[in-house]
N, CA, C and O of each residue as an XYZ file, in Angstrom:
312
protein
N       0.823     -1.202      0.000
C       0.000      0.000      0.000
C       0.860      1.255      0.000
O       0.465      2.102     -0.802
N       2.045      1.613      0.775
C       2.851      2.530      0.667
C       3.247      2.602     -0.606
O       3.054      3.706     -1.115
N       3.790      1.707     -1.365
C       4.160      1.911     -2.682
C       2.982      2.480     -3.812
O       3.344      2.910     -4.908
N       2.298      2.456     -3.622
C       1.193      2.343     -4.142
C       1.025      4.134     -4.195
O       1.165      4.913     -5.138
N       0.620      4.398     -2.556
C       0.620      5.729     -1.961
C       2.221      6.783     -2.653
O       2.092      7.917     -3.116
N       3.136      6.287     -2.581
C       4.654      7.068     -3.035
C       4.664      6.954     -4.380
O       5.359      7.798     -4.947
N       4.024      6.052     -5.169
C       3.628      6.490     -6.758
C       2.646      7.408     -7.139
O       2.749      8.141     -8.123
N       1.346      7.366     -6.091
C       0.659      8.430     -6.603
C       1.275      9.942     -6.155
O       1.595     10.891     -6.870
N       1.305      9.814     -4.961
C       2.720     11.253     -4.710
C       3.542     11.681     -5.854
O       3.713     12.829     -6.265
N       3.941     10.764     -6.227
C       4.800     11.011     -7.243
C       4.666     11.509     -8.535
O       5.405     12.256     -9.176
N       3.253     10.801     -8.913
C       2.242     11.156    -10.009
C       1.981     12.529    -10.076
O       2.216     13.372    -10.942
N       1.375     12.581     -8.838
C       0.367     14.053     -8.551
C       1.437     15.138     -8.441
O       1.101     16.313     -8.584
N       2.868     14.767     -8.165
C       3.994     15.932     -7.756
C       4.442     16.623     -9.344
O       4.669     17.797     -9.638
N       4.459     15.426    -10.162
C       5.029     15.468    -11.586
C       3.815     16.336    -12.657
O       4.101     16.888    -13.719
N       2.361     16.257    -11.993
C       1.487     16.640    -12.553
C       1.598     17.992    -11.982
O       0.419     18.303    -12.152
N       2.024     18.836    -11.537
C       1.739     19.599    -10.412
C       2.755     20.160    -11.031
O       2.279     21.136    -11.610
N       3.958     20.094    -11.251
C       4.858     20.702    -12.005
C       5.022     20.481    -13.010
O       6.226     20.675    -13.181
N       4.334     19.987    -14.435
C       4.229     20.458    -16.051
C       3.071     21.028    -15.963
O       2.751     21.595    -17.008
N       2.282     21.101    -15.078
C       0.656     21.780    -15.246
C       1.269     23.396    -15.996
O       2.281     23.891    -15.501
N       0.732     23.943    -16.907
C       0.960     25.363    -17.402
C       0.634     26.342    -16.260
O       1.427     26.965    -15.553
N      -0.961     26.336    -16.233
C      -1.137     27.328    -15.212
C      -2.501     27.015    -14.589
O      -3.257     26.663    -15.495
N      -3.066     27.005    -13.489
C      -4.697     26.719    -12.604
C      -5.514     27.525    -13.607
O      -5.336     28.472    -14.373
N      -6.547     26.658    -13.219
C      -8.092     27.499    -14.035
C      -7.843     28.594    -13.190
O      -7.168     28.888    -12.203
N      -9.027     29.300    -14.322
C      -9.087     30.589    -13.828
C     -10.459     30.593    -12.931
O     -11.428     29.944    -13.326
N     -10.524     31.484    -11.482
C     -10.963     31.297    -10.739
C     -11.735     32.735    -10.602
O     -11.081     33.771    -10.481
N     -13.583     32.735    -10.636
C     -13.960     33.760    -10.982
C     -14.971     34.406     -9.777
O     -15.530     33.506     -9.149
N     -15.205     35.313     -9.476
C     -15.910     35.781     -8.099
C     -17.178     35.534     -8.210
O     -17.706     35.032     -7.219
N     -18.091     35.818     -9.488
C     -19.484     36.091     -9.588
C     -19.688     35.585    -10.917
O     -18.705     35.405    -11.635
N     -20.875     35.329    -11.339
C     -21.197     35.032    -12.736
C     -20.899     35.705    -13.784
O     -20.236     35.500    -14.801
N     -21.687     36.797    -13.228
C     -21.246     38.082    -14.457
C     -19.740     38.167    -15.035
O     -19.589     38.461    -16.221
N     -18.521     37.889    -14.130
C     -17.313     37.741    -14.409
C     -16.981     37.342    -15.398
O     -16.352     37.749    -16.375
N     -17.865     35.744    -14.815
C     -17.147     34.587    -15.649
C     -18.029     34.796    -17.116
O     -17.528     34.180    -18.057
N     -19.024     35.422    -17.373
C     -20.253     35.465    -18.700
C     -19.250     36.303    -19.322
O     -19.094     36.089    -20.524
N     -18.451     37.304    -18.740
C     -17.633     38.652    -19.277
C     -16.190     38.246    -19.874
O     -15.498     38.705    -20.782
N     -16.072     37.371    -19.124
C     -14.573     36.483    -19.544
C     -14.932     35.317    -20.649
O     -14.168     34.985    -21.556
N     -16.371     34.698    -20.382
C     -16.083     34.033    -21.892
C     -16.596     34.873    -22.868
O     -16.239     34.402    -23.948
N     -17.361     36.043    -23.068
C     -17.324     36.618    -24.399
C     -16.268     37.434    -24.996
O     -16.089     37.758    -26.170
N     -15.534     37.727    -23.819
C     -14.169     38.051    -24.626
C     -13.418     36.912    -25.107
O     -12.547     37.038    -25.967
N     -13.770     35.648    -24.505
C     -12.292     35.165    -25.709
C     -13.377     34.068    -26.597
O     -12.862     33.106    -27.167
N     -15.001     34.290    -26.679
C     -15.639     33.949    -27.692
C     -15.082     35.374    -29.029
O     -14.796     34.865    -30.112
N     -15.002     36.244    -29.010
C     -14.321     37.403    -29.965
C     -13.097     36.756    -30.372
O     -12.748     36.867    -31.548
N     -12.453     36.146    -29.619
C     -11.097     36.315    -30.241
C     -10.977     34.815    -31.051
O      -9.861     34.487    -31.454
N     -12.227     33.844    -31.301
C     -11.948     32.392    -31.389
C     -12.099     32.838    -33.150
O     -12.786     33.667    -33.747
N     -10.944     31.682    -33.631
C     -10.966     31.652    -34.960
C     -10.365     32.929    -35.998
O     -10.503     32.904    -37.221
N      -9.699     33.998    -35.263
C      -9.075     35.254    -35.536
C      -7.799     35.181    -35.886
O      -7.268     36.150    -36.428
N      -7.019     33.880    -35.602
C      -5.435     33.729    -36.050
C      -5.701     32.367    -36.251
O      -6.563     31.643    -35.753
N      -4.449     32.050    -37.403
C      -4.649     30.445    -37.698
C      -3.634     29.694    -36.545
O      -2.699     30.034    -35.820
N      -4.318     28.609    -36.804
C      -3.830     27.657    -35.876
C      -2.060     27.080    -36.139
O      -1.833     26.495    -37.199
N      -1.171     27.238    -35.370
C       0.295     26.880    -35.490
C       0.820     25.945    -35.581
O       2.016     25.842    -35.850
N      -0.116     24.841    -35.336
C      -0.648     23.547    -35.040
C      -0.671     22.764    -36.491
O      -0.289     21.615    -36.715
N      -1.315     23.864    -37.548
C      -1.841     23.270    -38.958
C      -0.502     24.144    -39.858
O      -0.230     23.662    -40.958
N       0.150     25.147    -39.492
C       0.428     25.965    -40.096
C       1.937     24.935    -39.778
O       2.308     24.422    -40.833
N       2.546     24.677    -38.959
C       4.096     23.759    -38.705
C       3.636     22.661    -38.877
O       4.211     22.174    -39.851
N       2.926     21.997    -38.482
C       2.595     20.156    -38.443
C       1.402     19.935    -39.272
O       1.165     18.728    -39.323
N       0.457     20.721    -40.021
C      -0.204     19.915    -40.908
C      -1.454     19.397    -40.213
O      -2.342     18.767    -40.788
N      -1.443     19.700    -39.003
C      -2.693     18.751    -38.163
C      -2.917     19.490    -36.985
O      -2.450     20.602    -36.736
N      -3.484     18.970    -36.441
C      -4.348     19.431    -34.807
C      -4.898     18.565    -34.436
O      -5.689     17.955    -35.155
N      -4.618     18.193    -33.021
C      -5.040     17.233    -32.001
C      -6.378     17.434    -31.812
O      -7.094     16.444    -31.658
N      -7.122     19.169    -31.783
C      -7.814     19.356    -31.058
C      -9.059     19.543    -31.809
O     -10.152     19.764    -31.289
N      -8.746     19.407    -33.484
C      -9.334     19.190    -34.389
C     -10.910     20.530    -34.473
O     -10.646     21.732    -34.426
N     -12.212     20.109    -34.577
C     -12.875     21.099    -34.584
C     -13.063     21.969    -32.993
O     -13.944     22.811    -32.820
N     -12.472     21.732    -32.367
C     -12.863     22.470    -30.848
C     -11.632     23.430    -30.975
O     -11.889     24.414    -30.281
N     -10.565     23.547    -31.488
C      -9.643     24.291    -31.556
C     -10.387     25.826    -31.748
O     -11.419     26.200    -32.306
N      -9.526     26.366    -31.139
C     -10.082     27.989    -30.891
C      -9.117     28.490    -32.053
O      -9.434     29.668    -32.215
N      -8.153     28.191    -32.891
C      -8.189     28.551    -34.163
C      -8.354     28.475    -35.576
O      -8.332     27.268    -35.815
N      -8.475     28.965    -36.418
C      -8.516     28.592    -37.436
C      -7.545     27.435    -38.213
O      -6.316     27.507    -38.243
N      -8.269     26.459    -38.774
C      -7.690     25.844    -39.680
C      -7.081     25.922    -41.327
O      -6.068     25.475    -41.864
N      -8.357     26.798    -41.852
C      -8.286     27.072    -43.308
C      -8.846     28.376    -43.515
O      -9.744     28.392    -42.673
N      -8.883     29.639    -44.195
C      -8.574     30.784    -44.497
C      -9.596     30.733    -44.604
O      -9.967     31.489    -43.707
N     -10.843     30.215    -45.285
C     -12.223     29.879    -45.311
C     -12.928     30.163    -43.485
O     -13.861     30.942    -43.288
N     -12.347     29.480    -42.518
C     -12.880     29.782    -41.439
C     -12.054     31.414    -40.676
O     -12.360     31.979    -39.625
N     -11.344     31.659    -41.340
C     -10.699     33.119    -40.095
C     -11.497     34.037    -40.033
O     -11.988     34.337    -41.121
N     -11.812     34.588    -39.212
C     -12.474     35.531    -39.413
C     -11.482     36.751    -38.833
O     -10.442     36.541    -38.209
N     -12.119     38.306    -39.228
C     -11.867     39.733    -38.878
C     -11.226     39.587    -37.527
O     -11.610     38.876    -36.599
N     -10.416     40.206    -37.567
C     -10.679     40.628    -35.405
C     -11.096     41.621    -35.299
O     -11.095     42.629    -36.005
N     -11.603     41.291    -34.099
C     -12.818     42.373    -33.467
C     -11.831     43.478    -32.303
O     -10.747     43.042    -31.916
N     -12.119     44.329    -32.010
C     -11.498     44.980    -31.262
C     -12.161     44.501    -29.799
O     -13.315     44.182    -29.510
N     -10.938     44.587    -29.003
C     -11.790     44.393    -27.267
C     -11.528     44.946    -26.338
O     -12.147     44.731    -25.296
């Protein structure tokens, strides 16, 4: 059982340090309604770096950028 316990430690320590950065953590609704329509504006406004170096995307249609010049759209000011 200790071993068991000092692998998940170990797991959770290793996860804990490549993590990028914590969700974002919001006070009230309105916040969080205000924070996703700003980066609903910015989705699909630059192509994806993903398709543009490697040809592909993991994240396929959920990707918040563009794939093909057909989908980019304007940017919006914010």
């Amino acid at each position: 059982m200790d071993e068991n316990s000092e692998a998940i430690r170990d797991y959770n320590n290793y996860c804990e340090a490549t993590r990028k950065k914590q969700k974002k953590v919001f006070n009230n609704a309105e916040e969080r309604q205000e924070f996703n329509q700003k980066v609903e504006l910015k989705r699909k406004t630059e192509m994806c770096k993903n398709i543009i170096h490697f040809g592909e995307c993991k994240f396929g249609s959920n990707c918040s950028y563009a794939h093909t010049k057909d989908e980019l759209l304007k940017k919006k000011h914010v």
